[in-house]
GROMACS .gro file of N, CA and C in nm:
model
  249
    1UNK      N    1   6.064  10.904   9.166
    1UNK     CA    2   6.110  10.962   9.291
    1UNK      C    3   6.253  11.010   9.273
    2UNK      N    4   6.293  11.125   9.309
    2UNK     CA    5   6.393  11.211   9.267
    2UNK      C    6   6.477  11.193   9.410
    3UNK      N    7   6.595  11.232   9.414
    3UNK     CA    8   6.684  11.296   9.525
    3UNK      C    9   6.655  11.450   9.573
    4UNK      N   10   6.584  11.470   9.682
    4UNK     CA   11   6.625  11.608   9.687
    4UNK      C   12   6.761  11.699   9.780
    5UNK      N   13   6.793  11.813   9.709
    5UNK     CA   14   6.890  11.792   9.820
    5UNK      C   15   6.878  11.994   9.844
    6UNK      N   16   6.924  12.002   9.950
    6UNK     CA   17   6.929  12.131  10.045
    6UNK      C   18   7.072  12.204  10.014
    7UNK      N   19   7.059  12.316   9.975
    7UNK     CA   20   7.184  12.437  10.000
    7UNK      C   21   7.204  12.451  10.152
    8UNK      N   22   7.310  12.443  10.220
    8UNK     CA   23   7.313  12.478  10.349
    8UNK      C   24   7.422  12.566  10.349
    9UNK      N   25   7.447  12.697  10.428
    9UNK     CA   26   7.544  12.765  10.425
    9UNK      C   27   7.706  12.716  10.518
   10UNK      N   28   7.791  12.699  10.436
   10UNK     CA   29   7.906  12.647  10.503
   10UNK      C   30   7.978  12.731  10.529
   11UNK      N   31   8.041  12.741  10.720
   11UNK     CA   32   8.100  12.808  10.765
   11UNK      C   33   8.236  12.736  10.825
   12UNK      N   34   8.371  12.825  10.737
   12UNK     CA   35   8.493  12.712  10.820
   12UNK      C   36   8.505  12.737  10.952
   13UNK      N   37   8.439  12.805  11.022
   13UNK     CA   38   8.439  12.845  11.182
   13UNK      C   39   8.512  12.938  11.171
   14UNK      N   40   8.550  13.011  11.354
   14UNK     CA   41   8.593  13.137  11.349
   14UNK      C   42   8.731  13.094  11.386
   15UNK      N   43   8.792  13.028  11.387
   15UNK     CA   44   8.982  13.031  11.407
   15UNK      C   45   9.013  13.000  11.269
   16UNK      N   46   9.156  13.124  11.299
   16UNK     CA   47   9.195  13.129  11.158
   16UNK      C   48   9.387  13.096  11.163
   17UNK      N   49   9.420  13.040  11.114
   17UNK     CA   50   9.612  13.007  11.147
   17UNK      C   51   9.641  13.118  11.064
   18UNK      N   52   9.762  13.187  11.083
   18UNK     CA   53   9.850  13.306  11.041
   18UNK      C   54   9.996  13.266  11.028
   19UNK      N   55  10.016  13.200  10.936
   19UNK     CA   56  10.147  13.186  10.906
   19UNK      C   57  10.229  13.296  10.838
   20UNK      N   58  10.405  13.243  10.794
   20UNK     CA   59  10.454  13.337  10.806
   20UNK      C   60  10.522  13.486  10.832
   21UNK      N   61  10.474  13.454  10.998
   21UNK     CA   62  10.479  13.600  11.023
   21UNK      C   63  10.625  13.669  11.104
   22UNK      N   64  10.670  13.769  11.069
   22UNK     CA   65  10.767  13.815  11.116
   22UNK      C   66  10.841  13.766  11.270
   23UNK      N   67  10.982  13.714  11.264
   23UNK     CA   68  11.022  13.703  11.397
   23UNK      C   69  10.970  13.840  11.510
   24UNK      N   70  10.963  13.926  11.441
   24UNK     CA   71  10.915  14.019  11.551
   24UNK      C   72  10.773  14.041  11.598
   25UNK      N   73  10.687  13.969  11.531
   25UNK     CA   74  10.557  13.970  11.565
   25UNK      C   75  10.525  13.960  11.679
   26UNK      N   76  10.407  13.963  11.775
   26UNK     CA   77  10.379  13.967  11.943
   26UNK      C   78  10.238  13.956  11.916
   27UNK      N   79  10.134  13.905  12.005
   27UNK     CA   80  10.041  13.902  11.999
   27UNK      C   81   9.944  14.058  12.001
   28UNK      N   82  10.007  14.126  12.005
   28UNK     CA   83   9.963  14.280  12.004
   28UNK      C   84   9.947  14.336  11.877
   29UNK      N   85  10.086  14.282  11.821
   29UNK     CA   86  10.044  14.332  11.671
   29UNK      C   87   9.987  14.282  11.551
   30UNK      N   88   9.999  14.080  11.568
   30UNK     CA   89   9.893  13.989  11.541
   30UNK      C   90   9.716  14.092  11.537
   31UNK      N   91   9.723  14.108  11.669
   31UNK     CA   92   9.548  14.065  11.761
   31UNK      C   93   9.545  14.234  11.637
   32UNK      N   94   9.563  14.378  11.646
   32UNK     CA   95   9.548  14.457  11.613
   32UNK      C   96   9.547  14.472  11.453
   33UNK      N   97   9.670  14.399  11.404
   33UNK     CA   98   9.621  14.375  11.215
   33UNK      C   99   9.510  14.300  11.150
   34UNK      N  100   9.426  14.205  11.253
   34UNK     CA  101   9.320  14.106  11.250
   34UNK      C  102   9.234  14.161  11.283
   35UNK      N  103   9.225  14.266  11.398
   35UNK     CA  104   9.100  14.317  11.438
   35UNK      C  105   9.013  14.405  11.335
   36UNK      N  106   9.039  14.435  11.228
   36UNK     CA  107   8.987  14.527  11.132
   36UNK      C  108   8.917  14.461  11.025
   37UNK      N  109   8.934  14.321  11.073
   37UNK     CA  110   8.840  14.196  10.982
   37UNK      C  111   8.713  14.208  11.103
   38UNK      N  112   8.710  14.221  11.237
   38UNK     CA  113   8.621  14.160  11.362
   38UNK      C  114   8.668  14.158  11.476
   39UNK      N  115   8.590  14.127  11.596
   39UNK     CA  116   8.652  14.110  11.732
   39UNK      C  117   8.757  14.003  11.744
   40UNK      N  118   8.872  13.997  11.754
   40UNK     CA  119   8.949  13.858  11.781
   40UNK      C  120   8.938  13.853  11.959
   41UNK      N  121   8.870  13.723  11.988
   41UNK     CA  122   8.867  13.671  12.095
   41UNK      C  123   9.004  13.612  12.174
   42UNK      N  124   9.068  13.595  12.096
   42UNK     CA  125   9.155  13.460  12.158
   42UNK      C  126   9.282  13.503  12.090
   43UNK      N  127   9.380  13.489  12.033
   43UNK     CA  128   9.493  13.489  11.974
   43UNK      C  129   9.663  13.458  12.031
   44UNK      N  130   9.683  13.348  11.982
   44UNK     CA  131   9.821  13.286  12.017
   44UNK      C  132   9.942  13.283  11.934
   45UNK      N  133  10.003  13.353  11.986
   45UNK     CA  134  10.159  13.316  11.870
   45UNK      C  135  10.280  13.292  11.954
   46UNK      N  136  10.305  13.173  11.821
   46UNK     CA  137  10.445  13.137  11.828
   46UNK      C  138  10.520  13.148  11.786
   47UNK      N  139  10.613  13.233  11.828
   47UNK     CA  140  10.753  13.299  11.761
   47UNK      C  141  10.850  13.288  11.743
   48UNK      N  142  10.877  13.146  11.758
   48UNK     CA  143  10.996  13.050  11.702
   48UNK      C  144  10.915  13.003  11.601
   49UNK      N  145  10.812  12.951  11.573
   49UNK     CA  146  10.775  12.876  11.475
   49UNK      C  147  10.739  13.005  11.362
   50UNK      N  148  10.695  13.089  11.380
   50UNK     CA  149  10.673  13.224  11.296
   50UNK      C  150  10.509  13.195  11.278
   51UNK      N  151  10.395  13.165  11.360
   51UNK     CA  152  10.250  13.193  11.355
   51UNK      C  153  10.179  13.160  11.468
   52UNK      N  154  10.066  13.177  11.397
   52UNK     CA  155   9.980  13.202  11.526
   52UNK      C  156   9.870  13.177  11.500
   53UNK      N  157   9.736  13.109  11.566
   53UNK     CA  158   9.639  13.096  11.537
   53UNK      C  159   9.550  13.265  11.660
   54UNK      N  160   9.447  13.276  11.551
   54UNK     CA  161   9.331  13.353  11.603
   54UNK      C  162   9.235  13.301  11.633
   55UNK      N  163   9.122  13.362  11.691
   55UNK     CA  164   8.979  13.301  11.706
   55UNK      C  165   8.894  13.470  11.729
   56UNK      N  166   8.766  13.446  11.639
   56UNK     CA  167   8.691  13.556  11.606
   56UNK      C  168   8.596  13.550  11.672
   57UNK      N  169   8.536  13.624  11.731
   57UNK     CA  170   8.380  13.681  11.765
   57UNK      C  171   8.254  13.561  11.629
   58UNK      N  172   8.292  13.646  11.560
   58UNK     CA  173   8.214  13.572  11.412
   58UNK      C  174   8.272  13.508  11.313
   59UNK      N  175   8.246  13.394  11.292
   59UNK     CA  176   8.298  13.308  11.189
   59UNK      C  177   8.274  13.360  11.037
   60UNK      N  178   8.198  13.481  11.037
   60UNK     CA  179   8.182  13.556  10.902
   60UNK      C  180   8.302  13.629  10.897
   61UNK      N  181   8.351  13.721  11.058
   61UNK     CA  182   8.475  13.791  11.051
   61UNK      C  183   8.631  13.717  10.987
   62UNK      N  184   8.596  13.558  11.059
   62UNK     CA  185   8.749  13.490  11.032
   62UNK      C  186   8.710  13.466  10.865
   63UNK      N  187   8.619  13.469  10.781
   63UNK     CA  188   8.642  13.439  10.623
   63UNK      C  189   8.661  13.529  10.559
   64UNK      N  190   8.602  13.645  10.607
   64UNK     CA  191   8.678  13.803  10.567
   64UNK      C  192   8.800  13.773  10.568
   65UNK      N  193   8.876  13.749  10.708
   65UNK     CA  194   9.023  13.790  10.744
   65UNK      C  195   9.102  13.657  10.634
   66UNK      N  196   9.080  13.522  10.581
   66UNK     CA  197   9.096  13.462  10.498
   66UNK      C  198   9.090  13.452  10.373
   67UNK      N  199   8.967  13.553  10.355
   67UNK     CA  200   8.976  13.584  10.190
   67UNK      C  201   9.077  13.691  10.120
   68UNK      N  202   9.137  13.751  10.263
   68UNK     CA  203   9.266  13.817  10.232
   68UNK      C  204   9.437  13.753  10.229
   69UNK      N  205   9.380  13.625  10.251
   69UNK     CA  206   9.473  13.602  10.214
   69UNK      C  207   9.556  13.585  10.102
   70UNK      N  208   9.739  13.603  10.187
   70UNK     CA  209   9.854  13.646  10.055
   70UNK      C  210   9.872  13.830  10.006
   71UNK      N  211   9.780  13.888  10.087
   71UNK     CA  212   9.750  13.987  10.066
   71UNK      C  213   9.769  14.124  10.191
   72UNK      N  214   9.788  14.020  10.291
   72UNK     CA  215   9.761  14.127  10.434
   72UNK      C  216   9.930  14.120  10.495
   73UNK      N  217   9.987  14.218  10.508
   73UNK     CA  218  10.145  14.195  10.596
   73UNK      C  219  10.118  14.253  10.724
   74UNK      N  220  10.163  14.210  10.802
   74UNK     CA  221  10.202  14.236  10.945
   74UNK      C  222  10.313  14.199  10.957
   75UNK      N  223  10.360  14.370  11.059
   75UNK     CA  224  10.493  14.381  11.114
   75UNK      C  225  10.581  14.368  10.974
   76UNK      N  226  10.544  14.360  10.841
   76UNK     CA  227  10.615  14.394  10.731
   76UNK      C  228  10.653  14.240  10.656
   77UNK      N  229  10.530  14.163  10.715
   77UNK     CA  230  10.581  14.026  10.655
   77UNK      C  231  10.429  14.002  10.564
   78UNK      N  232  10.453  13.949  10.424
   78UNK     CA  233  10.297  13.915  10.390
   78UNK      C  234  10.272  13.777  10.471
   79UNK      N  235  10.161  13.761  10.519
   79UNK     CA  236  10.176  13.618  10.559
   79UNK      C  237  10.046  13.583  10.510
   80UNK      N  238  10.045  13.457  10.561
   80UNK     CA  239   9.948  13.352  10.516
   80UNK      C  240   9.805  13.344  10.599
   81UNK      N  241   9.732  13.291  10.554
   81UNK     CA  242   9.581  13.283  10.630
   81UNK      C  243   9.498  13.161  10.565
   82UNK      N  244   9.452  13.107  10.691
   82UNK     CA  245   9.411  12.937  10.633
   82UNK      C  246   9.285  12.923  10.749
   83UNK      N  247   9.227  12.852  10.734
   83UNK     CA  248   9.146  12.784  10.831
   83UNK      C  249   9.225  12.655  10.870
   0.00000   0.00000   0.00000
């Protein structure tokens, strides 16, 4: 008698944190550099701390917008992208 075991597809969900991002950032220009990964539903930034979390329509959209990360600048900052 063996172990069997199942592939299941793992999704980190659809919010994605956006660090490093420009003191001048606003949720306008956040929500609009993200939207070209998917619908962003939700999006919050804090601009003393320099980020912001998103939240996507599709949790396929937020691993797109993550697999770019280190790679994507807004408002002229590269920033970061994490689940």
């Amino acid at each position: 008698t063996g172990v069997q075991t199942f592939a299941l597809p793992i999704s980190m969900g659809d919010s994605v944190f956006v660090g490093d991002l420009s003191p001048s950032s606003t949720q306008a220009s956040v929500e609009a550099a993200l939207s070209k990964f998917g619908a962003v539903v939700q999006c919050t930034v804090t601009p003393k701390r320099h980020f912001a979390f998103a939240r996507f329509q599709q949790s396929g959209d937020a691993e797109a917008c993550v697999a770019r990360n280190g790679s994507l600048e807004i408002d002229g900052a590269r920033v970061k992208l994490e689940f």
